[in-house]
Amino acid sequence: MQTFNNFMSLTCFPGTSDPCESTCLYILSVSPFIACNLCLSFLSKKFRRMVDALTTHLVVVLIICCGSQVRSDESDHRYKAGDPVPLYANKVGPFQNPSETYSYFDLPYCSPVHVKKKKETLGEVLNGDRLISAPYKLDFLLEKESEVVCRKKLTKEEVSQFRTAVAKDYYFQMYYDDLPLWCFIGRVDRHGIAEQTDYKYLLFTHVHFEIFYNTDRVIQINARTPQYVVNLTEEKEMDVDFMYTVTWRKTNTPFEKRMEMYSQSSLLPHHLETHWFSVINSCATVLILIVCLVTFYMRVLRKDILEYTHDKELAYSQEETGWKNIHGDVFRYPKHKSLFAAALGSGTQLFILTISILILGVFGVFYPYNRGALLTAMVVIYTMTSGIAGYSAVSFYCQLEGTNWDAFFVGLCSLRSASLILLLLCIEQLQHCHWVQLCVWGHRIYTIYVILFIVFIILLTVTGFVTVALTYLLLAAEDHEWWWRSFLCGGSTGFSIYAYSFYYYYMRSDMSGLLQSSFFFGYMACICYGIFLMLGTIGFHASFLFVRHIYGSIKCE
């Protein structure tokens, strides 16, 4: 046990007291160097032993990480009448700016006598949750009517703070027995008022909790605000009574299906038909593209290849033109080999990461509001696939006969450290669709992972075929520098998505403010950078197979 405590003390970072958070930071800092050490293992046995030691160390950390995530104070979710059921306040923030959130007690609400912070899991830490015990007591099956939480005298500063929050449409989020609930803190009365200076700012001081139960388990909770309001239009001191009401309703919904309500209310069913219609249209477009390219290949390339293979004397006597004329230069190594190999290695890892996340989503691992499950899976999978990036990058660099290993490792670490930011974001932003942006930057939860997986496969197919077509046009123009251009062609989708993000921000969303703008465009830049690396790798490999095939089918001196 003493050894274990010493080990945990070594993995803690300055300024962090939660072992789960420390484990997370440790994994994020170690994973890029695991890949580099794995690459070096090809060079000497000494480094191979170093990799074994680091890998063992990382596995132990992952076991501790996984063990820390299953902690739960109320794991069975079974209660008796009168038992306290945990209610945690998470955050407050403007409804139109989802990235701008604050702690619940940043607003001058009634604070409990003993503020209790929930022990957060790794996923909750990554998700930025701030779970603190709420001032409301919702004991199992105990109803309350207009129970007073506290009587508070608001100062002018506190009234101004509440008024600003009401003007920005602030809402609060809580979790009751791990079930999420939301409610606005107030409203602006604009009815029949033309001038903004005459608006009335009303603060809700009464929350009505309606809870549904089945035998000894909580199934659903709703929060609404009765017409108990305080007028905050004038900035003056005032006395406010914060109250709440609790009512219980019996339901036949089983505990195992209590999360289905959130799946159905997030994006289903009114958008499902539109989604499938879009997928069918995309599949038809891809099919037409494949047919056109295959037809072109059969009629043009096959004719040239047959001339070389069946009539050698005629092929040697004729002057070579087009793509056949550069057969001696087409496999000449590209410039900046170290950077190119590092980009391919990082793109390969991001591709495997994305595929793994989508497969887990298809099998229902990420059910709605399973706090931090997606981010936790990203951290673990990213760490486990670090060696894949190093191996693929080093193997390709060796094929290019690279010798500048120092520059190569610097480039590999730089690319992969930048792509690490993707772990904090949703990989679902692979198509610049309005409904996907709503899920990522809005309050909807996307749950149709099957459609998302199909769209991702379509995206890969289109990227590969379009890159092959443009690579052939380069070769036909007797341009042998196709390596970087095929990578840039495949990764250009990232630029188009980032360009669309400007249109979405200014034309389709209600987001505003410097903080939200910084979050939106900064995160979108990181996401599009990852998409650029991933699709660029796909485009290059498709072009590489194409070039090897066509030049391997002809016989030249």
XYZ file of C-alpha atoms in Angstrom:
557
model
C 0.000 0.000 0.000
C 2.863 2.369 0.803
C 4.360 1.694 -2.624
C 1.010 2.432 -4.247
C 0.717 5.751 -2.375
C 4.235 6.685 -3.426
C 3.394 5.831 -7.007
C 0.272 8.029 -6.917
C 2.236 10.895 -5.404
C 4.630 10.722 -8.343
C 1.780 10.961 -10.825
C 0.164 14.013 -9.215
C 0.685 17.380 -10.842
C 1.215 20.655 -9.014
C -2.048 22.389 -8.254
C -4.195 19.232 -8.506
C -5.533 17.334 -5.540
C -7.919 14.939 -7.264
C -6.104 11.690 -8.210
C -8.453 11.292 -11.157
C -7.573 14.701 -12.520
C -3.880 14.049 -11.927
C -4.138 10.743 -13.769
C -5.787 12.501 -16.693
C -3.056 15.131 -16.907
C -0.384 12.455 -16.590
C -1.824 10.467 -19.490
C -2.084 13.548 -21.685
C 1.544 14.469 -21.012
C 3.048 10.996 -21.372
C 1.266 9.673 -24.467
C 3.162 11.690 -27.132
C 6.511 10.542 -25.766
C 5.455 6.888 -25.677
C 5.164 7.003 -29.465
C 8.583 8.561 -29.869
C 10.208 6.004 -27.606
C 8.453 3.282 -29.552
C 9.970 4.704 -32.705
C 13.424 4.718 -31.157
C 13.016 1.082 -30.188
C 13.698 0.217 -33.802
C 17.182 1.608 -33.382
C 18.565 -0.069 -30.234
C 17.756 -2.598 -27.533
C 18.332 0.000 -24.847
C 15.428 2.075 -26.065
C 13.324 -1.051 -26.448
C 13.730 -1.730 -22.739
C 12.807 1.882 -22.042
C 9.619 1.472 -24.044
C 8.703 -1.657 -22.098
C 9.138 0.178 -18.800
C 7.124 3.190 -19.938
C 4.384 1.010 -21.368
C 4.068 -0.927 -18.109
C 3.918 2.342 -16.186
C 1.189 3.649 -18.474
C -0.868 0.472 -18.211
C -0.850 0.778 -14.415
C -2.030 4.377 -14.708
C -4.835 3.337 -17.061
C -5.971 0.667 -14.597
C -6.086 3.268 -11.837
C -7.922 5.630 -14.190
C -10.543 3.030 -15.090
C -10.950 2.091 -11.448
C -11.500 5.702 -10.458
C -14.309 6.096 -12.942
C -16.538 3.434 -11.459
C -16.757 5.161 -8.104
C -20.303 6.137 -7.147
C -21.854 7.018 -3.849
C -25.326 6.001 -4.992
C -24.440 3.225 -7.423
C -27.561 1.095 -6.926
C -30.026 4.023 -7.248
C -32.484 2.383 -4.816
C -34.105 4.389 -2.052
C -36.655 4.085 0.713
C -39.237 6.678 1.665
C -37.473 9.576 3.322
C -33.997 8.665 2.089
C -31.952 11.640 0.860
C -31.427 11.604 -2.894
C -28.367 13.535 -4.122
C -29.046 16.784 -5.954
C -25.999 18.567 -7.366
C -25.901 21.994 -8.976
C -23.519 22.027 -11.910
C -23.370 25.298 -13.785
C -25.107 28.452 -14.980
C -24.620 30.338 -18.219
C -26.273 32.099 -21.162
C -28.447 29.771 -23.209
C -27.175 31.052 -26.571
C -23.494 30.630 -25.601
C -23.076 27.006 -24.479
C -19.321 27.345 -23.965
C -19.707 30.237 -21.516
C -20.523 28.589 -18.198
C -19.940 29.470 -14.567
C -20.309 27.787 -11.223
C -23.867 27.746 -9.858
C -22.986 29.801 -6.788
C -21.291 32.509 -8.836
C -24.795 33.969 -8.750
C -25.965 35.079 -5.278
C -28.277 32.118 -4.665
C -28.901 30.594 -1.256
C -25.868 28.551 -0.305
C -26.082 25.433 1.898
C -24.540 25.554 5.326
C -22.082 22.825 4.373
C -21.149 22.971 0.691
C -20.267 19.466 -0.508
C -18.366 18.886 -3.738
C -19.020 15.649 -5.560
C -16.055 13.376 -6.194
C -15.732 13.688 -9.925
C -14.745 10.933 -12.314
C -12.191 11.344 -15.073
C -14.907 12.073 -17.620
C -16.497 14.738 -15.423
C -13.125 16.419 -14.940
C -12.546 16.485 -18.697
C -16.091 17.738 -19.236
C -15.497 20.695 -16.922
C -18.308 19.803 -14.502
C -18.487 21.608 -11.150
C -20.888 19.460 -9.142
C -21.763 21.081 -5.814
C -24.553 20.155 -3.426
C -27.675 22.211 -4.173
C -29.652 24.015 -1.439
C -32.822 22.026 -2.206
C -33.650 18.831 -0.269
C -35.583 16.368 -2.441
C -35.942 13.339 -0.180
C -37.470 10.245 -1.726
C -41.302 10.326 -1.848
C -41.534 13.379 0.449
C -43.662 16.144 -1.046
C -43.227 19.779 -0.139
C -45.276 22.851 -0.889
C -43.624 26.269 -1.121
C -40.772 25.302 1.157
C -38.581 28.326 1.924
C -34.896 27.759 1.192
C -33.812 31.090 2.626
C -34.818 34.703 2.960
C -32.104 36.854 1.497
C -31.554 40.573 1.332
C -30.083 41.343 -2.061
C -27.695 44.281 -2.325
C -27.614 46.591 -5.340
C -24.613 44.703 -6.702
C -26.382 41.340 -6.367
C -29.536 42.724 -7.987
C -27.423 44.012 -10.867
C -25.747 40.612 -11.162
C -29.087 38.805 -11.356
C -30.448 41.369 -13.802
C -27.495 40.911 -16.147
C -27.978 37.143 -15.996
C -31.701 37.437 -16.765
C -30.978 39.775 -19.692
C -28.607 37.144 -21.169
C -31.125 34.291 -20.746
C -29.129 32.430 -18.107
C -30.149 28.902 -17.223
C -28.956 26.508 -14.543
C -28.185 22.808 -14.796
C -28.515 20.278 -11.986
C -28.268 16.512 -11.594
C -30.726 14.554 -9.466
C -29.783 10.907 -9.037
C -27.600 11.340 -12.154
C -30.574 12.685 -14.145
C -30.051 16.122 -15.738
C -32.513 18.998 -15.424
C -32.454 22.559 -16.673
C -34.388 25.690 -15.907
C -34.128 29.386 -16.737
C -33.384 31.702 -13.834
C -35.737 34.413 -15.084
C -37.252 36.104 -18.102
C -37.459 39.482 -19.797
C -40.976 40.859 -20.231
C -41.055 42.483 -23.676
C -44.809 42.200 -24.287
C -46.214 45.439 -25.681
C -42.976 47.338 -24.995
C -41.167 48.949 -27.897
C -38.175 50.503 -26.139
C -35.526 48.225 -24.649
C -35.043 50.610 -21.749
C -38.606 49.866 -20.650
C -38.196 46.063 -20.505
C -39.032 44.332 -17.225
C -36.469 41.908 -15.815
C -38.115 39.193 -13.726
C -36.267 36.702 -11.492
C -37.811 33.308 -10.748
C -37.716 32.671 -7.018
C -39.817 29.492 -6.922
C -38.833 26.186 -8.529
C -41.331 23.333 -8.859
C -39.707 19.890 -9.041
C -41.923 17.168 -10.519
C -40.364 13.730 -9.964
C -41.493 10.391 -11.415
C -40.640 7.144 -9.651
C -41.111 3.409 -10.100
C -41.187 1.463 -6.825
C -37.876 2.438 -5.200
C -36.130 4.203 -8.075
C -36.192 7.661 -9.627
C -37.162 7.598 -13.311
C -37.549 11.217 -14.394
C -37.431 14.749 -13.056
C -38.766 17.996 -14.494
C -38.303 21.537 -13.220
C -40.632 24.429 -13.937
C -41.058 27.902 -12.562
C -44.480 29.002 -11.265
C -45.462 32.630 -11.488
C -43.449 33.706 -8.436
C -41.171 36.431 -9.701
C -39.264 39.426 -8.403
C -38.978 42.547 -10.516
C -35.312 43.479 -10.940
C -35.876 46.421 -13.258
C -34.762 48.909 -10.616
C -31.363 48.404 -9.083
C -32.186 48.709 -5.407
C -31.919 46.575 -2.307
C -34.765 44.124 -1.809
C -35.800 41.137 0.286
C -36.319 37.891 -1.632
C -37.766 34.542 -0.511
C -36.327 31.605 -2.475
C -38.781 28.668 -2.363
C -39.379 25.291 -3.962
C -42.140 22.703 -4.320
C -41.737 18.946 -4.705
C -44.379 16.596 -6.126
C -44.029 12.868 -6.829
C -45.740 10.930 -9.629
C -45.770 7.167 -10.119
C -44.810 5.754 -13.519
C -44.489 2.309 -15.068
C -41.314 3.111 -16.975
C -38.558 0.661 -15.937
C -35.291 1.964 -14.556
C -33.329 0.519 -17.489
C -35.236 2.749 -19.941
C -35.179 6.012 -18.046
C -32.505 7.456 -20.355
C -34.514 6.735 -23.519
C -36.520 9.890 -22.926
C -33.418 11.989 -23.489
C -32.577 10.062 -26.670
C -36.038 10.681 -28.075
C -36.171 14.331 -27.113
C -32.691 15.223 -28.354
C -32.971 14.808 -32.095
C -35.611 12.159 -32.739
C -38.020 11.613 -34.356
C -38.755 14.697 -36.434
C -35.249 14.886 -37.963
C -34.752 11.154 -38.506
C -36.477 11.029 -41.898
C -34.453 14.034 -43.058
C -31.255 12.319 -41.959
C -31.961 9.115 -43.860
C -33.009 11.078 -46.928
C -29.703 12.961 -46.859
C -27.772 9.711 -46.408
C -29.553 8.117 -49.389
C -28.782 11.164 -51.547
C -25.135 11.040 -50.484
C -24.897 7.324 -51.234
C -26.369 7.905 -54.691
C -23.847 10.682 -55.336
C -20.952 8.493 -54.242
C -22.182 5.625 -56.401
C -22.328 7.883 -59.463
C -18.824 9.167 -58.685
C -17.444 5.632 -58.378
C -19.093 4.520 -61.626
C -17.685 7.518 -63.505
C -14.151 6.998 -62.214
C -14.177 3.257 -62.821
C -15.520 3.794 -66.345
C -12.794 6.335 -66.992
C -10.165 3.945 -65.681
C -11.391 1.060 -67.829
C -11.487 3.106 -71.017
C -8.383 5.247 -70.740
C -5.848 3.695 -68.402
C -6.607 0.124 -69.327
C -6.026 0.921 -73.006
C -2.607 2.403 -72.286
C -1.634 -0.482 -70.036
C -2.667 -3.085 -72.596
C -0.566 -1.383 -75.260
C 2.473 -1.683 -73.020
C 1.901 -5.266 -71.983
C 0.742 -6.857 -75.268
C 2.581 -4.908 -77.934
C 6.024 -4.233 -76.470
C 7.675 -3.270 -79.796
C 4.974 -0.711 -80.540
C 5.162 0.650 -77.001
C 8.936 1.098 -77.163
C 8.849 2.661 -80.628
C 6.241 5.285 -79.764
C 7.172 8.428 -77.908
C 5.908 8.369 -74.339
C 3.434 11.085 -73.413
C 1.368 12.008 -70.399
C 1.671 9.999 -67.213
C 3.847 7.334 -68.888
C 6.553 9.882 -69.624
C 7.392 10.449 -65.937
C 7.676 6.812 -64.855
C 11.250 7.450 -63.805
C 10.413 10.420 -61.579
C 6.996 9.581 -60.151
C 8.430 7.748 -57.137
C 11.031 10.392 -56.384
C 10.877 11.172 -52.660
C 8.998 14.340 -51.642
C 10.499 17.379 -50.026
C 10.457 17.665 -46.232
C 10.307 13.908 -45.729
C 10.346 14.112 -41.928
C 7.335 16.429 -41.786
C 5.489 14.341 -44.353
C 6.016 11.094 -42.447
C 5.024 12.729 -39.153
C 1.792 14.048 -40.697
C 0.933 10.573 -42.004
C 1.583 9.020 -38.594
C -0.623 11.543 -36.791
C -3.351 11.202 -39.399
C -3.322 7.423 -39.045
C -3.789 7.654 -35.289
C -6.642 10.154 -35.588
C -8.321 7.910 -38.163
C -8.187 4.901 -35.828
C -9.380 7.079 -32.944
C -12.375 8.317 -34.942
C -13.328 4.851 -36.169
C -13.107 3.450 -32.637
C -15.289 6.203 -31.168
C -17.930 5.783 -33.872
C -18.016 2.003 -33.414
C -18.488 2.423 -29.667
C -21.275 4.894 -30.369
C -22.997 2.478 -32.753
C -23.004 -0.191 -30.032
C -24.657 2.227 -27.597
C -21.777 2.919 -25.239
C -22.364 6.688 -25.196
C -25.959 6.963 -24.077
C -27.252 10.527 -23.588
C -25.918 12.457 -20.605
C -23.483 9.749 -19.560
C -21.237 12.469 -18.240
C -17.735 12.354 -19.677
C -17.974 8.864 -21.194
C -17.060 10.139 -24.659
C -14.100 12.171 -23.430
C -12.854 9.339 -21.243
C -12.982 6.947 -24.196
C -11.040 9.456 -26.298
C -8.290 9.784 -23.703
C -7.916 6.027 -23.273
C -8.047 5.227 -27.009
C -5.713 8.090 -27.866
C -3.186 6.815 -25.339
C -3.472 3.218 -26.514
C -2.978 4.225 -30.156
C 0.058 6.436 -29.533
C 2.329 3.613 -30.633
C 0.428 3.318 -33.919
C 1.283 6.902 -34.838
C 4.941 6.367 -33.997
C 5.183 3.046 -35.807
C 3.451 4.220 -38.993
C 5.479 7.440 -39.104
C 8.828 5.707 -38.534
C 8.126 2.896 -40.968
C 7.224 5.349 -43.716
C 10.214 7.548 -42.899
C 12.443 4.500 -43.258
C 10.892 3.752 -46.650
C 11.749 7.290 -47.696
C 15.339 6.606 -46.595
C 15.285 9.452 -44.121
C 18.366 10.182 -42.032
C 17.545 13.372 -40.098
C 15.992 11.619 -37.090
C 16.216 14.600 -34.752
C 14.078 16.789 -36.972
C 11.720 13.899 -37.576
C 10.991 13.331 -33.883
C 10.524 17.053 -33.260
C 8.018 17.217 -36.101
C 6.178 14.130 -34.890
C 5.837 15.429 -31.315
C 4.751 18.874 -32.523
C 2.027 17.549 -34.801
C 0.686 15.090 -32.249
C 0.727 17.567 -29.355
C -1.392 19.973 -31.352
C -3.847 17.255 -32.307
C -4.131 16.321 -28.625
C -6.597 19.171 -28.175
C -9.077 17.094 -30.142
C -9.504 14.889 -27.061
C -11.526 17.644 -25.423
C -13.938 17.930 -28.329
C -16.603 15.899 -30.085
C -15.386 13.977 -33.110
C -18.912 14.281 -34.472
C -17.967 17.414 -36.428
C -16.937 15.531 -39.545
C -19.567 17.022 -41.824
C -20.461 20.695 -42.097
C -24.158 20.004 -41.550
C -26.436 22.369 -39.698
C -27.842 19.636 -37.457
C -24.363 18.448 -36.456
C -23.305 21.983 -35.536
C -26.453 22.290 -33.416
C -25.426 19.201 -31.455
C -21.822 20.322 -30.967
C -22.380 24.004 -30.227
C -25.968 23.839 -29.005
C -27.901 21.959 -26.353
C -29.044 19.012 -28.432
C -27.527 15.579 -27.984
C -26.756 13.607 -31.131
C -27.617 9.943 -30.650
C -27.917 8.498 -34.187
C -24.399 7.097 -34.404
C -25.390 4.657 -37.170
C -26.113 7.525 -39.541
C -22.971 9.301 -38.425
C -20.902 6.191 -39.124
C -22.420 5.835 -42.622
C -21.725 9.510 -43.357
C -18.139 9.056 -42.210
C -17.652 6.099 -44.570
C -19.129 8.170 -47.399
C -16.717 10.982 -46.548
C -13.745 8.616 -46.691
C -14.901 7.164 -50.007
C -15.385 10.551 -51.636
C -12.043 11.783 -50.302
C -10.210 8.771 -51.695
C -11.777 8.850 -55.169
C -11.533 12.611 -55.633
C -7.879 12.588 -54.570
C -7.132 9.752 -57.001
C -8.801 11.681 -59.840
C -6.814 14.851 -59.135
C -3.609 12.840 -58.776
C -4.171 11.372 -62.249
C -4.655 14.882 -63.671
C -1.285 15.874 -62.201
C 0.405 12.808 -63.687
C -1.262 13.367 -67.037
C 0.213 16.883 -67.029
C 3.655 15.238 -66.463
C 3.949 16.611 -62.948
C 5.639 14.072 -60.687
C 5.290 16.071 -57.427
C 2.062 14.413 -56.339
C 2.976 13.420 -52.784
C 2.211 16.608 -50.896
C -0.542 17.605 -53.304
C -2.478 14.393 -52.738
C -2.197 14.970 -48.974
C -3.361 18.576 -49.291
C -6.186 17.577 -51.616
C -7.536 15.021 -49.168
C -7.141 17.340 -46.204
C -8.777 20.299 -47.939
C -12.088 19.216 -46.416
C -10.822 20.642 -43.130
C -10.486 24.080 -44.741
C -13.996 23.923 -46.176
C -15.462 22.974 -42.781
C -13.647 25.863 -41.133
C -14.947 28.230 -43.800
C -18.475 26.945 -43.165
C -18.038 27.587 -39.434
C -17.920 31.341 -40.157
C -21.206 31.117 -42.025
C -22.776 29.052 -39.250
C -21.601 31.400 -36.496
C -22.835 34.611 -38.101
C -25.882 33.355 -40.044
C -27.321 30.266 -38.332
C -26.517 30.645 -34.633
C -27.297 33.193 -31.912
C -23.869 32.996 -30.285
C -22.163 36.264 -29.424
C -19.465 37.735 -27.243
C -15.673 37.580 -27.229
C -15.477 34.521 -24.964
C -17.853 32.403 -27.041
C -16.235 33.557 -30.293
C -12.802 32.562 -28.987
C -14.083 29.145 -27.938
C -15.916 28.560 -31.197
C -13.275 29.574 -33.719
C -10.378 28.273 -31.627
C -11.946 24.843 -31.109
C -13.099 24.650 -34.714
C -9.538 25.422 -35.852
C -8.243 22.508 -33.750
C -10.954 20.188 -35.043
C -10.378 21.144 -38.667
C -6.644 20.672 -38.166
C -7.293 17.110 -37.003
C -9.651 16.506 -39.923
C -6.969 17.870 -42.265
C -4.403 15.361 -40.961
C -6.820 12.432 -40.997
C -8.349 12.964 -44.450
C -4.995 14.007 -45.875
C -3.628 10.625 -44.816
C -6.601 8.874 -46.419
C -6.154 10.823 -49.658
C -2.437 10.112 -49.857
C -2.783 6.374 -49.249
C -5.509 6.140 -51.909
C -3.295 7.986 -54.387
C -0.266 5.917 -53.445
C -2.110 2.658 -54.141
C -3.371 4.080 -57.432
C 0.070 5.214 -58.583
C 1.689 1.908 -57.631
C -0.987 0.018 -59.520
C -0.832 1.920 -62.799
C 2.966 2.068 -62.940
C 3.282 -1.526 -61.801
C 1.062 -2.619 -64.689
C 3.360 -1.275 -67.409
C 6.807 -2.470 -68.393
C 9.404 0.175 -69.025
C 13.133 0.048 -69.626
